[in-house]
Amino acid sequence: MKPHDPDLGLERLQPSGNAPTFAPGADGLHDRLLADLPVPLCRVNARGQILHANWPAAQLLGHNPDDLIGLNLHDFGADEGVRTLLSQAISAAGVSPSPQEVRRQRLRTPQRIRHVDLHYSEVRSGTGLHPQWLVALIDQTHLQQEHEALRHTMMALRQAHDTNQELALVADRSPNMIMICDDERRIRWVNPSFTRITGYSLGEAIGQRQTRLLQSPDIDPALIDSVNNRLNRGEAIERLAIQLARKDGGLYWAELTVQPVKNDDGRVMRYITIAQDITDQLQAQSEREALVRAETSHAIKSEFLSRMSHNMRTPLNAVLGFSQLLSLCNDPGLNEGHKQKLDIIHKAGKQLLSLVERASAQHLQIALEAVPCAAWAEPQRVREVVLNLLSNAIKYSQPHRQIWLRCGPDPDNPGQVFIEVQDQGVGISGDALPLLFQPFTRLESTRAMANGHGLGLAISRRQAQLMQGDITVNSQVGQGSVFRLILPADLNPAEAAAAPLHDDVGTDPYTTVLPAMQVVYVEDNAMNRTLVESVLSAYPQIDVALAGTFAEGVQVIEDTRPDVVLLDINLPDGSGLDICRTIRADAARAQPLLVALSADALPQHIASAMEAGFDEYLVKPLQIHRLLEVLSTARQTRLTMSSQY
């Protein structure tokens, strides 16, 4: 591996002008985004050193991605002139407000010389860090070869302009359309490729003006006037992309080159037109650009979904956490500490109170019809899904209507149970039903009835699928909708009833025996810090140190050398993942038990945390009994980890 500069990575692709720009953020997430793009991309610093390259870029340059890190991009220049030009491009990109382009440069790779267009876009940074650039490497080798072939053809045509037989011999073998026109630009001869592409035979073309014969009905008249004016001045037309029409009316795109042939007096005697059909090439380019846009949009939507899930779980952590604490109080009276906790619960509960207030304001009746049953599911996720379905039923119901909440064994699917929400709302048309569970999709027919981002049902279905279930819907316009949450049944309900309910806030977790230990909790949310501190206050043998930022957390961990570190992942000035990696990389230190305590509940986030070195991952809202179970293993885990690192 080559040495890295301390440059930041890329946070998000955003359009600016005609090229993408970027903002600083976490290297891992967004370098993986670049790795998924089909366009060859690499990130370089102000000296031109490669900081990251995706697979297409590595294949273009003939190296593995890791081997490219630390190399200077301009050193791939085929000669000193190219290397100097590429080195200067970085300097030019640093002072120019617009992206820089360096076209058709010869790059030397282990296999061959490639002709490459380089597009430099600055990675914008609002933190004063070292500037970076994203460089798109567009392989133009094939086009350059075609251009060289075209150039050689033109040279041959110029050399043989007075010998029609020699000219025809060369033109007959060209895959491109070739037309020879007189000084009035009337066609005198065409090659076989012209007939193959346009459908016009030589006899049909002779005597025709090429603009009238091939002109598309949708072409801009101003463009034709511009071409004619340039030709009238004796100028050549080079590589003009233009839409033309075939004999059967079909349209295609061609790259047009028109070369006037002059006599010794400078008078134009004839025109030679060479046209290459570039329809497939433009289509492929359009598909590549669409793919890049789609991948970028997908990444942005995934990030937004993650943040929405995080924001929903944060208030629930306070509500459920302090509810568990108060349920364990033996004193019927409330002291000042208890009142403080009740105040926190009240503030967090306001965010959920709006659901009840909407139902009351619309004079809606909610009826419960339940048949006893048991399901294998995570209680908190079930609550969130049912809460979202009820919220939608209230939003899209007319006043003085009824809503039914039903649950029981699924009669059509043995081994499953259901929770069903039925409303008498506006209903959904059949053609709109497939759109309901797509993220960021809101139906036009109901958009005016409630605000939102079109995320609730998408998140709810994903939650159901994570519990091996699903959500189905039946609806009729004007009559209402039925949303059904399906979950796997508990086939041994008697055993489940006898087993302890870990989610039950009334269960006493303080029967768990904990050894003496030093705990550090790094969390930017003050309510969450108070919650964990309150839970552990029942154990005088545990010393708890708190930190509210990344920097404070690193310092406290270094000062205390704790047995257990509880880490929030998303801190205002850094990531808990980086703290975890730093601790695990220090082989000389006694390794603590590392526990992630985060509202990020997506599977890929949990997998990334465990890969970074965490021993446990606890998802908010916090389950006190689970935290205490994890802490009870701290001493043994620390001894095991210390022997491994």
PDB file of N, CA and C in Angstrom, residues 178-218:
ATOM      1  N   ILE A 178     -19.525   8.517 -47.694  1.00  0.00           N
ATOM      2  CA  ILE A 178     -18.697   9.491 -48.404  1.00  0.00           C
ATOM      3  C   ILE A 178     -19.484  10.001 -49.602  1.00  0.00           C
ATOM      4  N   MET A 179     -19.548  11.335 -49.707  1.00  0.00           N
ATOM      5  CA  MET A 179     -20.222  11.984 -50.824  1.00  0.00           C
ATOM      6  C   MET A 179     -19.252  12.956 -51.485  1.00  0.00           C
ATOM      7  N   ILE A 180     -19.216  12.953 -52.807  1.00  0.00           N
ATOM      8  CA  ILE A 180     -18.453  13.956 -53.564  1.00  0.00           C
ATOM      9  C   ILE A 180     -19.471  14.855 -54.252  1.00  0.00           C
ATOM     10  N   CYS A 181     -19.377  16.157 -53.963  1.00  0.00           N
ATOM     11  CA  CYS A 181     -20.333  17.132 -54.484  1.00  0.00           C
ATOM     12  C   CYS A 181     -19.584  18.164 -55.331  1.00  0.00           C
ATOM     13  N   ASP A 182     -20.311  18.794 -56.281  1.00  0.00           N
ATOM     14  CA  ASP A 182     -19.687  19.824 -57.111  1.00  0.00           C
ATOM     15  C   ASP A 182     -19.619  21.142 -56.348  1.00  0.00           C
ATOM     16  N   ASP A 183     -19.219  22.194 -57.045  1.00  0.00           N
ATOM     17  CA  ASP A 183     -19.047  23.474 -56.359  1.00  0.00           C
ATOM     18  C   ASP A 183     -20.375  24.063 -55.885  1.00  0.00           C
ATOM     19  N   GLU A 184     -21.518  23.572 -56.397  1.00  0.00           N
ATOM     20  CA  GLU A 184     -22.834  24.007 -55.915  1.00  0.00           C
ATOM     21  C   GLU A 184     -23.406  23.045 -54.872  1.00  0.00           C
ATOM     22  N   ARG A 185     -22.582  22.119 -54.449  1.00  0.00           N
ATOM     23  CA  ARG A 185     -22.901  21.130 -53.425  1.00  0.00           C
ATOM     24  C   ARG A 185     -24.019  20.182 -53.852  1.00  0.00           C
ATOM     25  N   ARG A 186     -24.032  19.852 -55.141  1.00  0.00           N
ATOM     26  CA  ARG A 186     -24.913  18.806 -55.655  1.00  0.00           C
ATOM     27  C   ARG A 186     -24.116  17.506 -55.723  1.00  0.00           C
ATOM     28  N   ILE A 187     -24.770  16.409 -55.322  1.00  0.00           N
ATOM     29  CA  ILE A 187     -24.090  15.120 -55.221  1.00  0.00           C
ATOM     30  C   ILE A 187     -23.714  14.611 -56.615  1.00  0.00           C
ATOM     31  N   ARG A 188     -22.430  14.211 -56.746  1.00  0.00           N
ATOM     32  CA  ARG A 188     -21.941  13.617 -57.992  1.00  0.00           C
ATOM     33  C   ARG A 188     -21.578  12.147 -57.827  1.00  0.00           C
ATOM     34  N   TRP A 189     -21.285  11.764 -56.588  1.00  0.00           N
ATOM     35  CA  TRP A 189     -20.903  10.357 -56.356  1.00  0.00           C
ATOM     36  C   TRP A 189     -21.051  10.035 -54.873  1.00  0.00           C
ATOM     37  N   VAL A 190     -21.482   8.805 -54.585  1.00  0.00           N
ATOM     38  CA  VAL A 190     -21.552   8.327 -53.204  1.00  0.00           C
ATOM     39  C   VAL A 190     -20.964   6.925 -53.152  1.00  0.00           C
ATOM     40  N   ASN A 191     -20.463   6.557 -51.978  1.00  0.00           N
ATOM     41  CA  ASN A 191     -19.883   5.218 -51.841  1.00  0.00           C
ATOM     42  C   ASN A 191     -20.938   4.221 -51.364  1.00  0.00           C
ATOM     43  N   PRO A 192     -20.634   2.917 -51.363  1.00  0.00           N
ATOM     44  CA  PRO A 192     -21.628   1.915 -50.952  1.00  0.00           C
ATOM     45  C   PRO A 192     -22.141   2.107 -49.529  1.00  0.00           C
ATOM     46  N   SER A 193     -21.304   2.598 -48.615  1.00  0.00           N
ATOM     47  CA  SER A 193     -21.766   2.815 -47.241  1.00  0.00           C
ATOM     48  C   SER A 193     -22.869   3.859 -47.186  1.00  0.00           C
ATOM     49  N   PHE A 194     -22.832   4.844 -48.089  1.00  0.00           N
ATOM     50  CA  PHE A 194     -23.904   5.836 -48.152  1.00  0.00           C
ATOM     51  C   PHE A 194     -25.236   5.151 -48.451  1.00  0.00           C
ATOM     52  N   THR A 195     -25.238   4.257 -49.425  1.00  0.00           N
ATOM     53  CA  THR A 195     -26.473   3.546 -49.776  1.00  0.00           C
ATOM     54  C   THR A 195     -26.931   2.647 -48.638  1.00  0.00           C
ATOM     55  N   ARG A 196     -25.987   1.972 -47.996  1.00  0.00           N
ATOM     56  CA  ARG A 196     -26.331   1.074 -46.889  1.00  0.00           C
ATOM     57  C   ARG A 196     -26.967   1.842 -45.727  1.00  0.00           C
ATOM     58  N   ILE A 197     -26.465   3.013 -45.415  1.00  0.00           N
ATOM     59  CA  ILE A 197     -26.949   3.757 -44.252  1.00  0.00           C
ATOM     60  C   ILE A 197     -28.205   4.554 -44.566  1.00  0.00           C
ATOM     61  N   THR A 198     -28.251   5.210 -45.726  1.00  0.00           N
ATOM     62  CA  THR A 198     -29.370   6.117 -46.022  1.00  0.00           C
ATOM     63  C   THR A 198     -30.509   5.443 -46.761  1.00  0.00           C
ATOM     64  N   GLY A 199     -30.200   4.375 -47.523  1.00  0.00           N
ATOM     65  CA  GLY A 199     -31.233   3.729 -48.339  1.00  0.00           C
ATOM     66  C   GLY A 199     -31.330   4.293 -49.747  1.00  0.00           C
ATOM     67  N   TYR A 200     -30.591   5.382 -50.052  1.00  0.00           N
ATOM     68  CA  TYR A 200     -30.618   5.971 -51.392  1.00  0.00           C
ATOM     69  C   TYR A 200     -29.523   5.336 -52.247  1.00  0.00           C
ATOM     70  N   SER A 201     -29.886   4.951 -53.485  1.00  0.00           N
ATOM     71  CA  SER A 201     -28.891   4.416 -54.415  1.00  0.00           C
ATOM     72  C   SER A 201     -28.103   5.559 -55.035  1.00  0.00           C
ATOM     73  N   LEU A 202     -27.039   5.210 -55.722  1.00  0.00           N
ATOM     74  CA  LEU A 202     -26.227   6.228 -56.398  1.00  0.00           C
ATOM     75  C   LEU A 202     -27.063   6.998 -57.410  1.00  0.00           C
ATOM     76  N   GLY A 203     -27.905   6.283 -58.178  1.00  0.00           N
ATOM     77  CA  GLY A 203     -28.735   6.953 -59.173  1.00  0.00           C
ATOM     78  C   GLY A 203     -29.726   7.919 -58.545  1.00  0.00           C
ATOM     79  N   GLU A 204     -30.288   7.572 -57.379  1.00  0.00           N
ATOM     80  CA  GLU A 204     -31.241   8.451 -56.706  1.00  0.00           C
ATOM     81  C   GLU A 204     -30.569   9.674 -56.096  1.00  0.00           C
ATOM     82  N   ALA A 205     -29.297   9.535 -55.755  1.00  0.00           N
ATOM     83  CA  ALA A 205     -28.607  10.624 -55.068  1.00  0.00           C
ATOM     84  C   ALA A 205     -27.996  11.643 -56.019  1.00  0.00           C
ATOM     85  N   ILE A 206     -27.563  11.208 -57.210  1.00  0.00           N
ATOM     86  CA  ILE A 206     -26.855  12.108 -58.122  1.00  0.00           C
ATOM     87  C   ILE A 206     -27.747  13.294 -58.501  1.00  0.00           C
ATOM     88  N   GLY A 207     -27.158  14.489 -58.395  1.00  0.00           N
ATOM     89  CA  GLY A 207     -27.858  15.715 -58.752  1.00  0.00           C
ATOM     90  C   GLY A 207     -28.625  16.346 -57.600  1.00  0.00           C
ATOM     91  N   GLN A 208     -28.793  15.617 -56.514  1.00  0.00           N
ATOM     92  CA  GLN A 208     -29.523  16.148 -55.365  1.00  0.00           C
ATOM     93  C   GLN A 208     -28.580  16.964 -54.467  1.00  0.00           C
ATOM     94  N   ARG A 209     -29.153  18.012 -53.850  1.00  0.00           N
ATOM     95  CA  ARG A 209     -28.392  18.703 -52.811  1.00  0.00           C
ATOM     96  C   ARG A 209     -28.454  17.849 -51.544  1.00  0.00           C
ATOM     97  N   GLN A 210     -27.306  17.664 -50.934  1.00  0.00           N
ATOM     98  CA  GLN A 210     -27.268  16.743 -49.801  1.00  0.00           C
ATOM     99  C   GLN A 210     -28.111  17.239 -48.628  1.00  0.00           C
ATOM    100  N   THR A 211     -28.218  18.563 -48.475  1.00  0.00           N
ATOM    101  CA  THR A 211     -29.036  19.070 -47.372  1.00  0.00           C
ATOM    102  C   THR A 211     -30.509  18.738 -47.579  1.00  0.00           C
ATOM    103  N   ARG A 212     -30.988  18.826 -48.821  1.00  0.00           N
ATOM    104  CA  ARG A 212     -32.390  18.513 -49.090  1.00  0.00           C
ATOM    105  C   ARG A 212     -32.650  17.018 -49.044  1.00  0.00           C
ATOM    106  N   LEU A 213     -31.658  16.231 -49.464  1.00  0.00           N
ATOM    107  CA  LEU A 213     -31.848  14.786 -49.527  1.00  0.00           C
ATOM    108  C   LEU A 213     -31.858  14.154 -48.137  1.00  0.00           C
ATOM    109  N   LEU A 214     -31.026  14.660 -47.249  1.00  0.00           N
ATOM    110  CA  LEU A 214     -30.811  14.000 -45.963  1.00  0.00           C
ATOM    111  C   LEU A 214     -31.324  14.783 -44.769  1.00  0.00           C
ATOM    112  N   GLN A 215     -31.774  16.007 -44.967  1.00  0.00           N
ATOM    113  CA  GLN A 215     -32.100  16.867 -43.833  1.00  0.00           C
ATOM    114  C   GLN A 215     -33.278  16.334 -43.036  1.00  0.00           C
ATOM    115  N   SER A 216     -33.147  16.311 -41.695  1.00  0.00           N
ATOM    116  CA  SER A 216     -34.234  15.908 -40.803  1.00  0.00           C
ATOM    117  C   SER A 216     -35.280  17.019 -40.746  1.00  0.00           C
ATOM    118  N   PRO A 217     -36.567  16.673 -40.683  1.00  0.00           N
ATOM    119  CA  PRO A 217     -37.607  17.724 -40.610  1.00  0.00           C
ATOM    120  C   PRO A 217     -37.547  18.516 -39.306  1.00  0.00           C
ATOM    121  N   ASP A 218     -36.891  17.949 -38.266  1.00  0.00           N
ATOM    122  CA  ASP A 218     -36.841  18.627 -36.973  1.00  0.00           C
ATOM    123  C   ASP A 218     -35.567  19.433 -36.768  1.00  0.00           C
TER     124      ASP A 218
END
